[in-house]
XYZ file of C-alpha atoms in Angstrom:
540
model
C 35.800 -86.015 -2.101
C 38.018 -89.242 -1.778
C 41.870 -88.638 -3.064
C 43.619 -91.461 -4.985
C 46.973 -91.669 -5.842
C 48.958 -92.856 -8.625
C 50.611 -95.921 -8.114
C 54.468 -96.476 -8.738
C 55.818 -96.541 -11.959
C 55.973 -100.242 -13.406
C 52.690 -101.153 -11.241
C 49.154 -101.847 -12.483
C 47.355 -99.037 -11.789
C 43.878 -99.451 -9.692
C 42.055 -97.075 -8.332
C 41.007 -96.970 -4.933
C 37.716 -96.015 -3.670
C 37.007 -94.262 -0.459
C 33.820 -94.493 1.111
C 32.998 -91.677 4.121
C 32.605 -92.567 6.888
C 29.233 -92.790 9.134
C 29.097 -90.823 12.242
C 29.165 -92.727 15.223
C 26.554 -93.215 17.486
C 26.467 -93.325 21.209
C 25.522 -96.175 23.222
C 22.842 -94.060 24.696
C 21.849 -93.452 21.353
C 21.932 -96.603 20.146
C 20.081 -98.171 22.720
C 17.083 -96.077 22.640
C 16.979 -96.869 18.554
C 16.802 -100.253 19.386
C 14.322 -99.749 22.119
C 12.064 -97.673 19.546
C 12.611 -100.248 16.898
C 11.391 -103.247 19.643
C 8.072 -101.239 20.461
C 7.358 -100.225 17.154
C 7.708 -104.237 16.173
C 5.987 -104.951 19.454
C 2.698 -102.538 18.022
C 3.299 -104.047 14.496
C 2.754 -107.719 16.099
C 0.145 -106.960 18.256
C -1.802 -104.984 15.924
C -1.068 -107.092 13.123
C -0.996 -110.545 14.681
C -2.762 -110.758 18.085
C -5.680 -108.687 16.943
C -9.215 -110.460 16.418
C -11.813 -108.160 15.064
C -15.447 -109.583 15.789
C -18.253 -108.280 13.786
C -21.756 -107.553 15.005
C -23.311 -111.051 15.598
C -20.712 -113.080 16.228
C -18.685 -114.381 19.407
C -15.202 -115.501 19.610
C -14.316 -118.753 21.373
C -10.384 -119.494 22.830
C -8.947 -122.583 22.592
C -5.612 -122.150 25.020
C -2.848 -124.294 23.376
C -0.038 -124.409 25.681
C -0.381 -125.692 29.314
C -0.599 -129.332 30.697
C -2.941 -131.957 29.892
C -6.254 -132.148 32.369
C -5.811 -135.122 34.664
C -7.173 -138.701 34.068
C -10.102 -138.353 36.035
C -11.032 -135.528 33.694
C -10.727 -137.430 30.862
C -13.085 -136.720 28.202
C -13.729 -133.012 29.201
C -12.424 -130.626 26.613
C -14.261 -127.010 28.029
C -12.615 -125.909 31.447
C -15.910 -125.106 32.721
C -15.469 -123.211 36.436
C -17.077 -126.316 38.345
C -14.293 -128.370 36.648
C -11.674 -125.516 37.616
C -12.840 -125.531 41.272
C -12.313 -129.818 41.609
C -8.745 -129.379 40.109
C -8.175 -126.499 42.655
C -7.631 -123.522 40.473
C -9.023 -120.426 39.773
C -11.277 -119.215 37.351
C -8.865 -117.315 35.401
C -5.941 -120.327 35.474
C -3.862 -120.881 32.561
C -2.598 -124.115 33.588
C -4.191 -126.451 31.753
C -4.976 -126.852 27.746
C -8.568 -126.511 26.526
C -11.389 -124.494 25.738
C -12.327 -121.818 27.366
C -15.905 -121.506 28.764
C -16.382 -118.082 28.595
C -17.346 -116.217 25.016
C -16.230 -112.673 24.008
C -18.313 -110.258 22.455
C -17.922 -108.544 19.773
C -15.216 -105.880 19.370
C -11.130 -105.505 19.189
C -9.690 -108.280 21.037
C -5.766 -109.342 21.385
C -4.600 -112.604 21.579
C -1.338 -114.571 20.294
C -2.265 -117.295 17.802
C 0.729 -119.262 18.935
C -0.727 -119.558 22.295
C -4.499 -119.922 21.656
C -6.635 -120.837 18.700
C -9.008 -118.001 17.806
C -12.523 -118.958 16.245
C -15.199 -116.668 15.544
C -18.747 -118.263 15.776
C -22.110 -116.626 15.043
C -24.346 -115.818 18.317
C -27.484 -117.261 19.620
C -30.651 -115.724 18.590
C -33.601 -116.377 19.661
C -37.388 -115.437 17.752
C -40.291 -114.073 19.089
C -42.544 -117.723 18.687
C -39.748 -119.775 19.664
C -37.741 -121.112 22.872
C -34.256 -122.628 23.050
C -32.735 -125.839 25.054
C -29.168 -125.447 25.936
C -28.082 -129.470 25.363
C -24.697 -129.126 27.845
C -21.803 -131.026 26.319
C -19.527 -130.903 29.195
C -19.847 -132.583 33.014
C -20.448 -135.948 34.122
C -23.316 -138.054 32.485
C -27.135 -138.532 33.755
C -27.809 -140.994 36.236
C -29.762 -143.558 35.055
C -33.981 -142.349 34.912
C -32.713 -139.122 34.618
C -33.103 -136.829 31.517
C -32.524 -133.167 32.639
C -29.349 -131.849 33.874
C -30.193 -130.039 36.632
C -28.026 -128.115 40.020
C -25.695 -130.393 42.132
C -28.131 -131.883 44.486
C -26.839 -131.818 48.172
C -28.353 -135.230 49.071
C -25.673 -136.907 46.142
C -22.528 -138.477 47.298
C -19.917 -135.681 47.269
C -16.606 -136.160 44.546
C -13.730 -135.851 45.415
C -13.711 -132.264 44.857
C -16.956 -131.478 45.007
C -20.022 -131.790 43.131
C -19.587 -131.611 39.113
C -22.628 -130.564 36.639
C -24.626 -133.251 34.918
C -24.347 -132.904 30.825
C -27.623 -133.006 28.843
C -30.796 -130.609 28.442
C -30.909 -127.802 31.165
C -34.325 -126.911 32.054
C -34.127 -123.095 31.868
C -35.586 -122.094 28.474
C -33.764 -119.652 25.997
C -36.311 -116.938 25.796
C -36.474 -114.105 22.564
C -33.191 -112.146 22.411
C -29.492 -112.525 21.518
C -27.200 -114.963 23.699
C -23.913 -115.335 23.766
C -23.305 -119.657 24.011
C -20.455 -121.303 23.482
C -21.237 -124.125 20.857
C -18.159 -126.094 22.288
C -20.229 -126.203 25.478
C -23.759 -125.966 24.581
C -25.850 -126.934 21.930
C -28.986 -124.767 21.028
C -32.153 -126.765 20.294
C -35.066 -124.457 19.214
C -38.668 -125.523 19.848
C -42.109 -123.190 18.967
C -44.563 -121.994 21.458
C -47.138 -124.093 22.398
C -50.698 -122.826 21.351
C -54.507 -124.533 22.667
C -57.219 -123.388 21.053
C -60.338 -122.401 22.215
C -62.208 -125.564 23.556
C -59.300 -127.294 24.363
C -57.381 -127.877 27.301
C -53.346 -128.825 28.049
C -52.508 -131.469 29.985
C -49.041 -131.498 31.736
C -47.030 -134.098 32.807
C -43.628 -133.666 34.910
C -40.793 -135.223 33.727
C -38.461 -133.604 36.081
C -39.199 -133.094 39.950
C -39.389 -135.616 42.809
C -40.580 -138.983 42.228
C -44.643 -139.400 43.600
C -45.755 -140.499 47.172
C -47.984 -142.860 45.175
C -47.018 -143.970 41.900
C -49.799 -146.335 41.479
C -52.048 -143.396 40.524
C -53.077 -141.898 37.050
C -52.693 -138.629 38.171
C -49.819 -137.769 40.611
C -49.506 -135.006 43.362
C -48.462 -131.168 42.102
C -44.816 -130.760 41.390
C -44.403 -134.842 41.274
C -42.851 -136.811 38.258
C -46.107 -137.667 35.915
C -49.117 -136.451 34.892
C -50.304 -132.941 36.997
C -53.383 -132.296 38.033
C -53.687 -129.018 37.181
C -54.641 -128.307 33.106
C -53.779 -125.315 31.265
C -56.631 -122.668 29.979
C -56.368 -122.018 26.129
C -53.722 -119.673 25.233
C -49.444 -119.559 24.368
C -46.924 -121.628 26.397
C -43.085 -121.928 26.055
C -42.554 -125.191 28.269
C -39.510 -126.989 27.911
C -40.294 -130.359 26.127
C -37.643 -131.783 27.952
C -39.211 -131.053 31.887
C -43.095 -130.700 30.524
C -45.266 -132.481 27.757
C -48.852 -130.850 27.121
C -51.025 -132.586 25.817
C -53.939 -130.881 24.274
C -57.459 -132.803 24.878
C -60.765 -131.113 22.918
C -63.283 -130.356 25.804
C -66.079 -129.757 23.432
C -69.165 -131.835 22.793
C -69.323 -134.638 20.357
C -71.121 -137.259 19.170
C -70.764 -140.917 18.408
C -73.042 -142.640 16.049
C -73.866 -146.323 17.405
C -74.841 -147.786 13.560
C -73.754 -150.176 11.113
C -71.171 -152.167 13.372
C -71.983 -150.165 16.333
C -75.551 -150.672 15.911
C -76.994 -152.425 19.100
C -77.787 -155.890 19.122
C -80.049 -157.955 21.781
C -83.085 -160.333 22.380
C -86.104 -158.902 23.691
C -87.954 -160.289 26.848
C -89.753 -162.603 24.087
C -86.658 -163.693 22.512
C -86.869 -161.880 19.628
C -83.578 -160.178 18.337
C -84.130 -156.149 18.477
C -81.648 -153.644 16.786
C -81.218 -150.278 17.770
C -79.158 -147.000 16.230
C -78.925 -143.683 18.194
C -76.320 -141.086 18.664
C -74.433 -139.789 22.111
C -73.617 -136.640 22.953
C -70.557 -136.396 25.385
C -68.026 -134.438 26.587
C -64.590 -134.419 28.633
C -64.904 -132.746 31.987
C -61.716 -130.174 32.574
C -61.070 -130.916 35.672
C -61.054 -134.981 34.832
C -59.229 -134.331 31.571
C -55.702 -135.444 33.188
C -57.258 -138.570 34.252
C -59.301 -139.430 31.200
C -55.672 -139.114 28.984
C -54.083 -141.413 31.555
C -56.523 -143.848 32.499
C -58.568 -143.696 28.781
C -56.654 -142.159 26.184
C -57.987 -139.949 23.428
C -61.666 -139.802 21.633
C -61.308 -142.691 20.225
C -60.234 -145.537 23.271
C -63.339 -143.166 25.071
C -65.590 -144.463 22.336
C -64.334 -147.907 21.753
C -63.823 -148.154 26.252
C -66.662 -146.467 27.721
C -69.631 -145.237 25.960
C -69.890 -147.960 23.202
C -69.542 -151.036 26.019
C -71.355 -148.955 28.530
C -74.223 -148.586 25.399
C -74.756 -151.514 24.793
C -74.400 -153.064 28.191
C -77.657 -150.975 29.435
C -79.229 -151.234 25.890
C -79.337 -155.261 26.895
C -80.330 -154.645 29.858
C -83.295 -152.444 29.567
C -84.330 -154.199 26.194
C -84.281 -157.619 28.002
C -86.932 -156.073 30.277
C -89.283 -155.316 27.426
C -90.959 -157.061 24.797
C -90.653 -156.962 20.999
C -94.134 -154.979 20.545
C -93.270 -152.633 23.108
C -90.601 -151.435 21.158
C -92.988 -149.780 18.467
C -94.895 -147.152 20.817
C -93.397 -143.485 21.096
C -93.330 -144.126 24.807
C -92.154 -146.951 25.196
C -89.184 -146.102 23.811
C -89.058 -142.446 25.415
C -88.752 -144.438 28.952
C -86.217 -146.758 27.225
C -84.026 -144.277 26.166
C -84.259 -142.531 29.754
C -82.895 -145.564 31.469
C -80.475 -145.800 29.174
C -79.620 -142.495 29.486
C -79.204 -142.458 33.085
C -77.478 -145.581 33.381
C -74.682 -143.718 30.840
C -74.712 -141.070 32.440
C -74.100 -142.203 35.776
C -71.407 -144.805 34.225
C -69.312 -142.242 32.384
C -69.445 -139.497 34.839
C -67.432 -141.390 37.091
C -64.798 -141.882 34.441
C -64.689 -137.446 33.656
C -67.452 -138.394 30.881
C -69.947 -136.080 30.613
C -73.206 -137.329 28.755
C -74.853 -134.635 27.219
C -77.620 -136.374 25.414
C -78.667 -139.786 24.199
C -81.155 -140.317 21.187
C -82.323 -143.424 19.768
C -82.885 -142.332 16.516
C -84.226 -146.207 14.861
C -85.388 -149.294 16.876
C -85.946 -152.537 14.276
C -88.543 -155.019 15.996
C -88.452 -158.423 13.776
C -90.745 -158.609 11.009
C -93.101 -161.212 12.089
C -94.570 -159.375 14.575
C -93.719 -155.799 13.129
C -95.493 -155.700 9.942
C -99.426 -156.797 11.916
C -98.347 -154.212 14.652
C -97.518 -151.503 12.115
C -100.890 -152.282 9.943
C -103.133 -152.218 13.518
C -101.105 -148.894 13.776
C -102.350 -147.908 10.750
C -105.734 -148.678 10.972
C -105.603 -146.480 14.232
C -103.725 -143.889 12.312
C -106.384 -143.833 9.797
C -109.644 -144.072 12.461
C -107.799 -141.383 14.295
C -107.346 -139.592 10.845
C -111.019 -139.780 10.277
C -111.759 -138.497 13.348
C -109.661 -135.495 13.312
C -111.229 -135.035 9.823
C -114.771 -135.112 11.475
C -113.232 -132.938 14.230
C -111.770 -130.654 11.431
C -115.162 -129.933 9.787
C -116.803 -129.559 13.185
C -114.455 -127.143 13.712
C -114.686 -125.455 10.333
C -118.846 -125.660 10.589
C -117.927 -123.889 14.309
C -115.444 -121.040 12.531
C -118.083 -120.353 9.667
C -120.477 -119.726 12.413
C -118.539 -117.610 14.132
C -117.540 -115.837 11.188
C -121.079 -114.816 10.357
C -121.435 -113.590 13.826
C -118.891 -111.763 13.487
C -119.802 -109.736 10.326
C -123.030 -109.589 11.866
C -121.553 -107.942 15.138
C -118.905 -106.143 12.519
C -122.686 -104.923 10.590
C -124.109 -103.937 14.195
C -120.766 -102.220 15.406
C -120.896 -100.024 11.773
C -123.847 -98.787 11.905
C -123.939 -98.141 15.768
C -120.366 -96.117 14.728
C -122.229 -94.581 12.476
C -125.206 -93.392 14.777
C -122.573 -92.190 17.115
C -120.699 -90.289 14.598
C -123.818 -88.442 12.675
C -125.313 -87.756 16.521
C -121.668 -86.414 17.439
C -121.741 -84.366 14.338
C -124.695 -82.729 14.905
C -123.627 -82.264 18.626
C -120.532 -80.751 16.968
C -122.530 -78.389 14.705
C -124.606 -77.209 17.529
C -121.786 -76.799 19.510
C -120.413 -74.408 17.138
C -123.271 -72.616 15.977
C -124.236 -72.096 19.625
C -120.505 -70.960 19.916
C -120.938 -68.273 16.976
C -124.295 -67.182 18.075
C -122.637 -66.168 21.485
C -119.521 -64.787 19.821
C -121.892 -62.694 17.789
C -123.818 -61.185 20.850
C -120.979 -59.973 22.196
C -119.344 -58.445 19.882
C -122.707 -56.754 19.476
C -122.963 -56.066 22.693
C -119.412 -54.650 22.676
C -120.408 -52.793 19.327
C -123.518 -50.825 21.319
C -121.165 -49.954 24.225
C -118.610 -48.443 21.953
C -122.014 -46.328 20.014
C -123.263 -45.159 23.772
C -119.606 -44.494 24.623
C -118.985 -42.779 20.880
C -122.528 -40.920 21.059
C -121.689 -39.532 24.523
C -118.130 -38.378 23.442
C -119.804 -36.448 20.417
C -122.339 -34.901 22.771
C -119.398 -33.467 24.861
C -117.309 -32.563 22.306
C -120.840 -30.415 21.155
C -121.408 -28.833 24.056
C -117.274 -27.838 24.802
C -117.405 -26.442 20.931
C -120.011 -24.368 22.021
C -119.526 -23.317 24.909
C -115.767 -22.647 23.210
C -117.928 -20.386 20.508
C -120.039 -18.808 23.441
C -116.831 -17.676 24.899
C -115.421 -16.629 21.826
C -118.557 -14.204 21.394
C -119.016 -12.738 25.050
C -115.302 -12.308 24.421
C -115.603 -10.290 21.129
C -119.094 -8.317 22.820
C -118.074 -7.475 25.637
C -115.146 -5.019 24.638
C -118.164 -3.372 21.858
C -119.850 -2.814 24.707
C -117.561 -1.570 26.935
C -116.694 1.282 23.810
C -120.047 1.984 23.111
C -120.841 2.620 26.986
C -117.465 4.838 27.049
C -118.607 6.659 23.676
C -121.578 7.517 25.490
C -123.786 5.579 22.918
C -124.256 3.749 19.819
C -123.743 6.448 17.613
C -121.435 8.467 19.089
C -119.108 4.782 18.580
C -120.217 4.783 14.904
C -119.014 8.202 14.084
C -115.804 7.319 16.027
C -115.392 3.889 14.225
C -115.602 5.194 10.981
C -113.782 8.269 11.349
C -111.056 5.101 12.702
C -111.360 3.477 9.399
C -111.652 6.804 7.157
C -108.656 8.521 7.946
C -106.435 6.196 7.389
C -107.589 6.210 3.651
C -107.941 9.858 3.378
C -104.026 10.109 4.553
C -103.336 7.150 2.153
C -105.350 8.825 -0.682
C -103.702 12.056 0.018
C -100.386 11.057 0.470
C -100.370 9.075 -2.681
C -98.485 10.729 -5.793
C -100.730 8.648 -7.963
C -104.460 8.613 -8.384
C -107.161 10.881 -9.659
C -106.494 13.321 -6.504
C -103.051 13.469 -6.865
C -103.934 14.345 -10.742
C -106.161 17.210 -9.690
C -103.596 18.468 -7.308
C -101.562 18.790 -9.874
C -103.605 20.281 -12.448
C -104.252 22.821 -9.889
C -100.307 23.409 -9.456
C -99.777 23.520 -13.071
C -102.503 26.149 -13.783
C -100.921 28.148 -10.957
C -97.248 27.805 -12.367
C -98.511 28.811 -15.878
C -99.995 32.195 -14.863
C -97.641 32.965 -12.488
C -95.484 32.566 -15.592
C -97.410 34.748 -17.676
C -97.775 37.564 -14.960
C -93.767 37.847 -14.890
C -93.488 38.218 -18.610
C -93.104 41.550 -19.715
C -95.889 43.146 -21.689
């Protein structure tokens, strides 16, 4: 506790405040504070200031702020690009100069002081499933004139300086489907869709990147040269870089053009008379000419307007001129006028990748002067030949009803034949089976007779065993008589012997028995005998 004093008598009195006093520290001890208090605001800084936290998606892009200025002949290049690096004679990694850098970072934690770079965080590069990107480089020296892809340093080009530098503009590797990490300071993303041909359709290509052609007077140049390829593409899904390849998808499939109305086919006949015609052609691009029709022709149309409509009407004239106006009327006249033509077209076009499928001519006009006495003689020999095909026609139906009769007839003949067959079958059948029965019958009566003879027979021996059985059974029962009556000494002597046999066993039954009339008179006897014995021992 702090101690004031009073002050001196005749003096203000203030009061004096004593603080205590801090420990003091030790340099030791005062150093490592400040060490700990410079690490801890070190962290702070870093964590608080440097740190860039990129989210899923995105990329971050350094602009370095400090450094010198990129020489005059770099002038106009803001991205320090490695090529451009390598010319100035530094590193990759060199912080010398100011610009942006051409590598991206991913996402994550990153550190890096704000004073000395510029921190921007840009969304990545993705790419679809249907879809192909174009980088567009905006850094390197520009195109040489006639060129419009920026391809590798080519060894055959005058060296810089410091070597070769890359050409700005479209590359001609495509973006395929994915995430990318670009840098849109150095690159610009151009997105273009896959290229689809359709059933019946082929793709053209034509080069516009590669070496210039041996001959470039030709439609179609030499594999790999600037132009159009030979080679088409099938029908299916492409991702070609519209900058280095343009397809071109041609319909190979038939179709038709309909020479009419101002296509209809004008020309004098060989007797001066003016002769129209209308018909439709059937063509078709040959695949392996389709290159060279797009070049040298063009589409559907310039082959209609070019080839088949000139090439039409150029044998049309031709032929026609050959023939004369009444000619034009008969059926075959004009088949073998539409064959020439045919051929002629076909022969023509086919040269040109045309193929001619068909040619019809569908209405040939002859003038009416000498068309309407040609089409009434064509009548009158439509109607004679009418007539006779109706006189044929009732010949013919005369001819059927004929032959129909006949054939009931024959039909009348056949039935009852059938039927002669069938009743003589029947009976056949009947006899068949009667004669069948009859047979079946006999034998099982001739079976039933063999079992009789067999059953009669079996009787007769069963007879004759029973009695021979009862024969036996006698001599059996005789002989031991005989025997007794021979040992007896005769007949008699047996018959006294036999029923004395039987007798005594009756008398000894009958006497034995307590019961019975002689057991009665027994005892009457033994009662009478009792009684006077009775009386005699009385006394008188």
């Amino acid at each position: 506790m702090a101690i004031t004093t009073p002050p001196p008598s005749g003096a203000s009195y203030s009061p004096e405040i004593r603080l205590p006093q801090l420990p003091q520290l030790s340099r030791l001890a005062t150093c490592v504070l400040l060490i700990l208090a410079l690490v801890v605001l070190g962290a702070c800084y870093k964590w608080f200031v440097q740190r860039v936290q990129v989210d899923p998606g995105n990329v971050l892009v350094l602009m370095r702020k400090v450094g010198q200025y990129l020489p005059p002949d770099a002038e106009g290049q803001v991205v320090l690009y490695p090529a451009l690096l390598k010319q100035l004679g530094e590193p990759i990694d060199s912080v010398k100069y100011k610009g942006i850098l051409y590598e991206v970072l991913p996402e994550g934690r990153h550190f890096y002081d704000p004073f000395l770079y510029e921190r921007r965080i840009v969304p990545a590069t993705f790419i679809e499933q249907d879809e192909i990107g174009i980088l567009i480089r905006k850094y390197g020296r520009p195109l040489p004139p006639g060129k419009i892809v920026a391809t590798k340093p080519d060894e055959r080009d005058p060296p810089d300086e410091h070597g070769p530098l890359e050409e700005r503009g479209p590359l001609e590797k495509p973006l395929r489907q994915g995430r990318h990490n670009i840098n849109p300071f150095a690159y610009e993303v151009k997105r273009f869709r896959q290229i689809r041909i359709p059933e019946g359709s082929v793709g053209v290509q034509t080069l516009f990147s590669g070496k210039q052609p041996v001959n470039p007077n030709r439609y179609v140049v030499d594999e790999g040269e600037l132009g159009v390829q030979p080679a088409v593409l099938p029908p299916g899904l492409y991702f070609r870089n519209p900058y280095v390849w343009r397809i071109d998808i041609i319909d190979v499939r038939s179709h038709t053009h309909d020479l009419r109305d101002d296509d209809a086919i004008h020309f004098p006949s060989k007797d001066s008379f003016e002769i129209v015609i209308e018909g439709t052609v059937e063509y078709a691009i040959r695949q392996d000419m389709a290159p060279y029709v797009m070049a040298a022709i063009g589409n559907h149309d310039d082959i209609r307007k070019k080839l088949i409509l000139p090439y039409m009407k150029s044998f049309a004239r031709i032929e026609g001129s050959k023939l004369e106006a009444r000619e034009f009327i008969s059926g075959e006249t004009r088949k073998a006028f539409q064959d020439k033509v045919f051929e002629g077209l076909l022969k023509q076009c086919a040269a040109q990748g045309i193929e001619i499928r068909a040619t019809l001519i569908r209405r040939i006009e002859p003038p009416t002067e000498i068309a309407d006495p040609i089409s009434d003689r064509q009548v009158a020999q439509q109607q004679v030949s009418r007539y006779q095909n109706e006189i044929k026609l009732a010949q013919s139906q005369a001819k059927l009803v004929e032959q129909e009769e006949i054939q009931k007839q024959n039909q009348a003949i056949g039935q009852a034949d059938r039927e002669v067959v069938s009743i003589i079958k029947e009976a056949e059948e009947h006899q068949a089976v009667a004669l069948t029965g009859a047979n079946k019958r006999f034998e099982v009566a001739k079976l039933e007779l063999e079992a009789a003879q067999e059953t009669a027979a079996a009787l007769v021996a069963r007879g004759q065993a029973a009695a021979e059985i009862v024969l036996l059974d006698y001599k059996a029962q005789a002989n031991p008589l005989r025997d007794a009556v021979n040992a007896f000494g005769g007949g008699e002597t047996y018959a006294q012997y036999f029923f004395y046999q039987k007798l005594g066993p009756a008398l000894k039954s009958v006497l034995a028995s307590t019961d019975g009339p002689f057991a009665d008179i027994f005892r009457t006897l033994s009662a009478s005998k009792e009684a006077r014995t009775d009386r005699s021992s009385q006394p008188e």
